[in-house]
Amino acid sequence: ILSQNYNEFTWKSLASIHQEQLTESSKLLLGISQQEVSTTDKGIVVESGVEENATYDTNTVIIYSDGGSRGNPGPSASGFVIMSTKQEVLHQGGMYLGITTNNQAEYHGVRLGLEKALSIGARIVEFRVDSLLVANQLNGIYTVKNRDLWPIHERIKDLITQFDKVSFHHVRREFNQLADGMVNKILNAHEAE
């Protein structure tokens, strides 16, 4: 994968890496730190953010969002992770949705991410979603034919008008592991209740 931020990489064993050298997103992917899920009640947003006194540039953010349904329709959850342009995790969260479809859960992940980005003062948002349908519908390439998606699609369009710029990019599932992990943790916590 080409990147504008890095032009080389090295392989190291986990034992040879000092944890303070890793970004929070790297720690999450490597399993060194954990996403915590404290509640799975339907409609309650599960969130965690950076320390209140920490200062990060939140003008431009990258949001990874995801949604999942076990059964389609079935028990569903949405998740998002907001990152700085330097790949620092600024905020993460999600919500148990009850019985919905996978596409509805994907859309709710976008909505939750936009609502949080607005609350932290972001002006430019770059979304990375693993649903090609959602990316193409929100980019205006496809029309939204499913009536169940119309209300959430309209809510997202209303939220978009409150930012300077919002873009949607499709990424392969393996590049959306943080948001996917949040969705699965919420679903697993709900099943355990």
PDB file of C-alpha atoms in Angstrom:
ATOM      1  CA  ILE A   1       0.000   0.000   0.000  1.00  0.00           C
ATOM      2  CA  LEU A   2       1.357   3.385  -0.929  1.00  0.00           C
ATOM      3  CA  SER A   3       1.261   6.103   1.674  1.00  0.00           C
ATOM      4  CA  GLN A   4       1.970   9.805   1.670  1.00  0.00           C
ATOM      5  CA  ASN A   5       3.188   9.566   5.267  1.00  0.00           C
ATOM      6  CA  TYR A   6       5.730   6.748   4.998  1.00  0.00           C
ATOM      7  CA  ASN A   7       8.140   5.607   2.311  1.00  0.00           C
ATOM      8  CA  GLU A   8       9.755   2.641   4.063  1.00  0.00           C
ATOM      9  CA  PHE A   9       9.094   0.027   6.706  1.00  0.00           C
ATOM     10  CA  THR A  10      10.992  -2.513   8.758  1.00  0.00           C
ATOM     11  CA  TRP A  11       9.972  -5.811  10.326  1.00  0.00           C
ATOM     12  CA  LYS A  12      10.567  -6.125  14.069  1.00  0.00           C
ATOM     13  CA  SER A  13       9.569  -8.634  16.682  1.00  0.00           C
ATOM     14  CA  LEU A  14       7.051  -7.373  19.219  1.00  0.00           C
ATOM     15  CA  ALA A  15       9.572  -7.987  22.011  1.00  0.00           C
ATOM     16  CA  SER A  16      12.059  -5.577  20.422  1.00  0.00           C
ATOM     17  CA  ILE A  17       9.616  -2.653  20.223  1.00  0.00           C
ATOM     18  CA  HIS A  18       9.282  -0.109  23.008  1.00  0.00           C
ATOM     19  CA  GLN A  19       5.560   0.458  23.546  1.00  0.00           C
ATOM     20  CA  GLU A  20       5.983   4.214  23.935  1.00  0.00           C
ATOM     21  CA  GLN A  21       7.183   4.294  20.293  1.00  0.00           C
ATOM     22  CA  LEU A  22       3.857   2.919  19.016  1.00  0.00           C
ATOM     23  CA  THR A  23       0.790   4.929  18.098  1.00  0.00           C
ATOM     24  CA  GLU A  24      -2.449   4.067  19.912  1.00  0.00           C
ATOM     25  CA  SER A  25      -3.868   2.577  16.713  1.00  0.00           C
ATOM     26  CA  SER A  26      -0.819   0.293  16.413  1.00  0.00           C
ATOM     27  CA  LYS A  27      -1.258  -0.798  20.037  1.00  0.00           C
ATOM     28  CA  LEU A  28      -4.909  -1.668  19.381  1.00  0.00           C
ATOM     29  CA  LEU A  29      -4.072  -3.665  16.260  1.00  0.00           C
ATOM     30  CA  LEU A  30      -1.272  -5.542  18.025  1.00  0.00           C
ATOM     31  CA  GLY A  31      -3.515  -6.318  21.007  1.00  0.00           C
ATOM     32  CA  ILE A  32      -1.329  -4.379  23.451  1.00  0.00           C
ATOM     33  CA  SER A  33      -4.201  -2.111  24.494  1.00  0.00           C
ATOM     34  CA  GLN A  34      -7.893  -2.894  24.432  1.00  0.00           C
ATOM     35  CA  GLN A  35     -11.085  -1.207  23.326  1.00  0.00           C
ATOM     36  CA  GLU A  36     -13.353  -1.242  26.350  1.00  0.00           C
ATOM     37  CA  VAL A  37     -17.089  -1.842  26.092  1.00  0.00           C
ATOM     38  CA  SER A  38     -18.964  -0.845  29.212  1.00  0.00           C
ATOM     39  CA  THR A  39     -22.605  -1.185  28.132  1.00  0.00           C
ATOM     40  CA  THR A  40     -24.540  -2.795  25.356  1.00  0.00           C
ATOM     41  CA  ASP A  41     -28.014  -1.418  26.003  1.00  0.00           C
ATOM     42  CA  LYS A  42     -29.827  -0.650  22.764  1.00  0.00           C
ATOM     43  CA  GLY A  43     -29.413   2.972  21.715  1.00  0.00           C
ATOM     44  CA  ILE A  44     -26.694   3.790  24.266  1.00  0.00           C
ATOM     45  CA  VAL A  45     -23.456   5.019  22.702  1.00  0.00           C
ATOM     46  CA  VAL A  46     -20.324   3.348  24.069  1.00  0.00           C
ATOM     47  CA  GLU A  47     -17.437   5.816  23.881  1.00  0.00           C
ATOM     48  CA  SER A  48     -13.881   6.444  24.928  1.00  0.00           C
ATOM     49  CA  GLY A  49     -11.603   9.308  24.031  1.00  0.00           C
ATOM     50  CA  VAL A  50      -8.188  10.698  24.695  1.00  0.00           C
ATOM     51  CA  GLU A  51      -7.281  12.328  27.970  1.00  0.00           C
ATOM     52  CA  GLU A  52      -9.157  15.576  28.481  1.00  0.00           C
ATOM     53  CA  ASN A  53      -5.979  17.650  28.895  1.00  0.00           C
ATOM     54  CA  ALA A  54      -4.312  16.157  25.797  1.00  0.00           C
ATOM     55  CA  THR A  55      -4.067  18.490  22.827  1.00  0.00           C
ATOM     56  CA  TYR A  56      -4.531  17.108  19.346  1.00  0.00           C
ATOM     57  CA  ASP A  57      -5.323  18.781  16.067  1.00  0.00           C
ATOM     58  CA  THR A  58      -8.951  17.909  15.417  1.00  0.00           C
ATOM     59  CA  ASN A  59      -9.525  20.202  12.422  1.00  0.00           C
ATOM     60  CA  THR A  60      -8.923  17.330   9.973  1.00  0.00           C
ATOM     61  CA  VAL A  61      -9.782  13.798  11.062  1.00  0.00           C
ATOM     62  CA  ILE A  62      -9.963  10.329   9.577  1.00  0.00           C
ATOM     63  CA  ILE A  63     -12.907   8.196  10.643  1.00  0.00           C
ATOM     64  CA  TYR A  64     -13.048   4.446  10.279  1.00  0.00           C
ATOM     65  CA  SER A  65     -16.612   3.216  10.677  1.00  0.00           C
ATOM     66  CA  ASP A  66     -18.287  -0.146  10.433  1.00  0.00           C
ATOM     67  CA  GLY A  67     -21.501  -1.959  11.160  1.00  0.00           C
ATOM     68  CA  GLY A  68     -22.401  -5.579  11.532  1.00  0.00           C
ATOM     69  CA  SER A  69     -25.462  -7.754  11.809  1.00  0.00           C
ATOM     70  CA  ARG A  70     -25.409 -11.351  12.969  1.00  0.00           C
ATOM     71  CA  GLY A  71     -28.206 -12.787  10.883  1.00  0.00           C
ATOM     72  CA  ASN A  72     -28.998  -9.909   8.481  1.00  0.00           C
ATOM     73  CA  PRO A  73     -31.410  -8.942   9.868  1.00  0.00           C
ATOM     74  CA  GLY A  74     -30.263  -9.859  13.319  1.00  0.00           C
ATOM     75  CA  PRO A  75     -28.571  -8.424  16.399  1.00  0.00           C
ATOM     76  CA  SER A  76     -26.576  -5.457  15.108  1.00  0.00           C
ATOM     77  CA  ALA A  77     -24.022  -2.895  16.227  1.00  0.00           C
ATOM     78  CA  SER A  78     -22.104   0.038  14.781  1.00  0.00           C
ATOM     79  CA  GLY A  79     -18.652   1.309  15.584  1.00  0.00           C
ATOM     80  CA  PHE A  80     -16.286   4.134  14.706  1.00  0.00           C
ATOM     81  CA  VAL A  81     -12.747   5.248  15.429  1.00  0.00           C
ATOM     82  CA  ILE A  82     -11.722   8.881  14.915  1.00  0.00           C
ATOM     83  CA  MET A  83      -8.026   9.429  14.246  1.00  0.00           C
ATOM     84  CA  SER A  84      -5.817  12.425  13.709  1.00  0.00           C
ATOM     85  CA  THR A  85      -3.903  12.775  10.462  1.00  0.00           C
ATOM     86  CA  LYS A  86      -0.907  11.452  12.442  1.00  0.00           C
ATOM     87  CA  GLN A  87      -2.793   8.188  13.148  1.00  0.00           C
ATOM     88  CA  GLU A  88      -3.456   9.023  16.820  1.00  0.00           C
ATOM     89  CA  VAL A  89      -6.751   7.649  18.145  1.00  0.00           C
ATOM     90  CA  LEU A  90      -8.811  10.662  19.218  1.00  0.00           C
ATOM     91  CA  HIS A  91     -12.081   8.945  19.984  1.00  0.00           C
ATOM     92  CA  GLN A  92     -13.819   5.629  19.502  1.00  0.00           C
ATOM     93  CA  GLY A  93     -17.291   4.425  20.134  1.00  0.00           C
ATOM     94  CA  GLY A  94     -20.222   2.391  19.006  1.00  0.00           C
ATOM     95  CA  MET A  95     -23.775   1.386  19.733  1.00  0.00           C
ATOM     96  CA  TYR A  96     -25.857  -1.752  20.005  1.00  0.00           C
ATOM     97  CA  LEU A  97     -28.772  -1.303  17.579  1.00  0.00           C
ATOM     98  CA  GLY A  98     -31.052  -4.271  18.254  1.00  0.00           C
ATOM     99  CA  ILE A  99     -32.399  -6.177  15.251  1.00  0.00           C
ATOM    100  CA  THR A 100     -31.437  -4.444  11.988  1.00  0.00           C
ATOM    101  CA  THR A 101     -29.718  -5.207   8.713  1.00  0.00           C
ATOM    102  CA  ASN A 102     -26.031  -4.998   7.960  1.00  0.00           C
ATOM    103  CA  ASN A 103     -26.537  -1.940   5.716  1.00  0.00           C
ATOM    104  CA  GLN A 104     -28.476  -0.101   8.435  1.00  0.00           C
ATOM    105  CA  ALA A 105     -25.676  -0.867  10.899  1.00  0.00           C
ATOM    106  CA  GLU A 106     -23.060   0.421   8.428  1.00  0.00           C
ATOM    107  CA  TYR A 107     -24.986   3.679   8.020  1.00  0.00           C
ATOM    108  CA  HIS A 108     -25.335   4.124  11.779  1.00  0.00           C
ATOM    109  CA  GLY A 109     -21.565   3.786  12.133  1.00  0.00           C
ATOM    110  CA  VAL A 110     -21.141   6.716   9.730  1.00  0.00           C
ATOM    111  CA  ARG A 111     -23.780   8.739  11.605  1.00  0.00           C
ATOM    112  CA  LEU A 112     -22.172   8.126  14.998  1.00  0.00           C
ATOM    113  CA  GLY A 113     -18.752   9.062  13.654  1.00  0.00           C
ATOM    114  CA  LEU A 114     -20.065  12.287  12.109  1.00  0.00           C
ATOM    115  CA  GLU A 115     -21.910  13.281  15.275  1.00  0.00           C
ATOM    116  CA  LYS A 116     -18.781  12.796  17.378  1.00  0.00           C
ATOM    117  CA  ALA A 117     -16.550  14.573  14.836  1.00  0.00           C
ATOM    118  CA  LEU A 118     -18.906  17.543  14.956  1.00  0.00           C
ATOM    119  CA  SER A 119     -18.814  17.602  18.764  1.00  0.00           C
ATOM    120  CA  ILE A 120     -14.979  17.687  18.860  1.00  0.00           C
ATOM    121  CA  GLY A 121     -14.806  20.526  16.329  1.00  0.00           C
ATOM    122  CA  ALA A 122     -13.624  18.711  13.214  1.00  0.00           C
ATOM    123  CA  ARG A 123     -14.044  20.654   9.966  1.00  0.00           C
ATOM    124  CA  ILE A 124     -12.637  18.194   7.405  1.00  0.00           C
ATOM    125  CA  VAL A 125     -13.527  14.505   7.629  1.00  0.00           C
ATOM    126  CA  GLU A 126     -12.187  11.613   5.575  1.00  0.00           C
ATOM    127  CA  PHE A 127     -14.225   8.441   6.047  1.00  0.00           C
ATOM    128  CA  ARG A 128     -12.860   4.981   5.436  1.00  0.00           C
ATOM    129  CA  VAL A 129     -15.594   2.359   5.217  1.00  0.00           C
ATOM    130  CA  ASP A 130     -15.485  -1.263   4.109  1.00  0.00           C
ATOM    131  CA  SER A 131     -18.989  -1.163   2.631  1.00  0.00           C
ATOM    132  CA  LEU A 132     -18.761  -0.328  -1.061  1.00  0.00           C
ATOM    133  CA  LEU A 133     -22.527   0.244  -1.118  1.00  0.00           C
ATOM    134  CA  VAL A 134     -22.363   2.863   1.646  1.00  0.00           C
ATOM    135  CA  ALA A 135     -19.350   4.604   0.091  1.00  0.00           C
ATOM    136  CA  ASN A 136     -21.000   4.753  -3.333  1.00  0.00           C
ATOM    137  CA  GLN A 137     -24.375   5.885  -1.979  1.00  0.00           C
ATOM    138  CA  LEU A 138     -22.861   8.635   0.164  1.00  0.00           C
ATOM    139  CA  ASN A 139     -20.655   9.754  -2.734  1.00  0.00           C
ATOM    140  CA  GLY A 140     -23.791  10.017  -4.902  1.00  0.00           C
ATOM    141  CA  ILE A 141     -22.713   7.258  -7.309  1.00  0.00           C
ATOM    142  CA  TYR A 142     -25.627   4.970  -6.346  1.00  0.00           C
ATOM    143  CA  THR A 143     -29.118   6.023  -5.335  1.00  0.00           C
ATOM    144  CA  VAL A 144     -30.612   4.769  -2.084  1.00  0.00           C
ATOM    145  CA  LYS A 145     -33.420   2.442  -3.120  1.00  0.00           C
ATOM    146  CA  ASN A 146     -34.046   0.741   0.234  1.00  0.00           C
ATOM    147  CA  ARG A 147     -36.714   2.752   2.072  1.00  0.00           C
ATOM    148  CA  ASP A 148     -35.374   1.640   5.459  1.00  0.00           C
ATOM    149  CA  LEU A 149     -32.124   3.494   4.700  1.00  0.00           C
ATOM    150  CA  TRP A 150     -33.749   6.777   3.648  1.00  0.00           C
ATOM    151  CA  PRO A 151     -34.090   8.347   7.150  1.00  0.00           C
ATOM    152  CA  ILE A 152     -30.515   7.562   8.213  1.00  0.00           C
ATOM    153  CA  HIS A 153     -29.193   8.631   4.787  1.00  0.00           C
ATOM    154  CA  GLU A 154     -30.991  11.981   5.154  1.00  0.00           C
ATOM    155  CA  ARG A 155     -29.609  12.435   8.698  1.00  0.00           C
ATOM    156  CA  ILE A 156     -26.081  11.834   7.403  1.00  0.00           C
ATOM    157  CA  LYS A 157     -26.589  14.295   4.521  1.00  0.00           C
ATOM    158  CA  ASP A 158     -27.793  16.918   7.045  1.00  0.00           C
ATOM    159  CA  LEU A 159     -24.720  16.317   9.230  1.00  0.00           C
ATOM    160  CA  ILE A 160     -22.383  16.616   6.223  1.00  0.00           C
ATOM    161  CA  THR A 161     -23.576  20.187   5.585  1.00  0.00           C
ATOM    162  CA  GLN A 162     -22.125  21.204   8.971  1.00  0.00           C
ATOM    163  CA  PHE A 163     -18.536  20.428   7.884  1.00  0.00           C
ATOM    164  CA  ASP A 164     -16.239  22.144   5.397  1.00  0.00           C
ATOM    165  CA  LYS A 165     -15.550  18.859   3.613  1.00  0.00           C
ATOM    166  CA  VAL A 166     -16.534  15.212   4.069  1.00  0.00           C
ATOM    167  CA  SER A 167     -15.273  12.450   1.778  1.00  0.00           C
ATOM    168  CA  PHE A 168     -15.972   8.717   1.714  1.00  0.00           C
ATOM    169  CA  HIS A 169     -13.421   6.128   0.652  1.00  0.00           C
ATOM    170  CA  HIS A 170     -13.920   2.401   0.356  1.00  0.00           C
ATOM    171  CA  VAL A 171     -11.217   0.292   2.021  1.00  0.00           C
ATOM    172  CA  ARG A 172     -10.799  -3.446   2.215  1.00  0.00           C
ATOM    173  CA  ARG A 173     -12.025  -5.037   5.419  1.00  0.00           C
ATOM    174  CA  GLU A 174      -8.525  -5.759   6.714  1.00  0.00           C
ATOM    175  CA  PHE A 175      -7.842  -2.002   6.735  1.00  0.00           C
ATOM    176  CA  ASN A 176     -10.899  -1.332   8.891  1.00  0.00           C
ATOM    177  CA  GLN A 177     -10.026  -3.594  11.814  1.00  0.00           C
ATOM    178  CA  LEU A 178     -10.335  -0.991  14.567  1.00  0.00           C
ATOM    179  CA  ALA A 179     -13.966  -0.127  13.780  1.00  0.00           C
ATOM    180  CA  ASP A 180     -14.763  -3.782  13.049  1.00  0.00           C
ATOM    181  CA  GLY A 181     -13.269  -4.708  16.421  1.00  0.00           C
ATOM    182  CA  MET A 182     -15.524  -2.201  18.172  1.00  0.00           C
ATOM    183  CA  VAL A 183     -18.616  -3.665  16.460  1.00  0.00           C
ATOM    184  CA  ASN A 184     -17.690  -7.208  17.443  1.00  0.00           C
ATOM    185  CA  LYS A 185     -16.873  -6.272  21.041  1.00  0.00           C
ATOM    186  CA  ILE A 186     -20.308  -4.647  21.394  1.00  0.00           C
ATOM    187  CA  LEU A 187     -22.076  -7.645  19.845  1.00  0.00           C
ATOM    188  CA  ASN A 188     -20.095 -10.103  21.970  1.00  0.00           C
ATOM    189  CA  ALA A 189     -20.821  -8.120  25.144  1.00  0.00           C
ATOM    190  CA  HIS A 190     -24.532  -8.075  24.301  1.00  0.00           C
ATOM    191  CA  GLU A 191     -24.587 -11.849  23.716  1.00  0.00           C
ATOM    192  CA  ALA A 192     -22.871 -12.386  27.081  1.00  0.00           C
ATOM    193  CA  GLU A 193     -25.651 -10.561  28.981  1.00  0.00           C
TER     194      GLU A 193
END
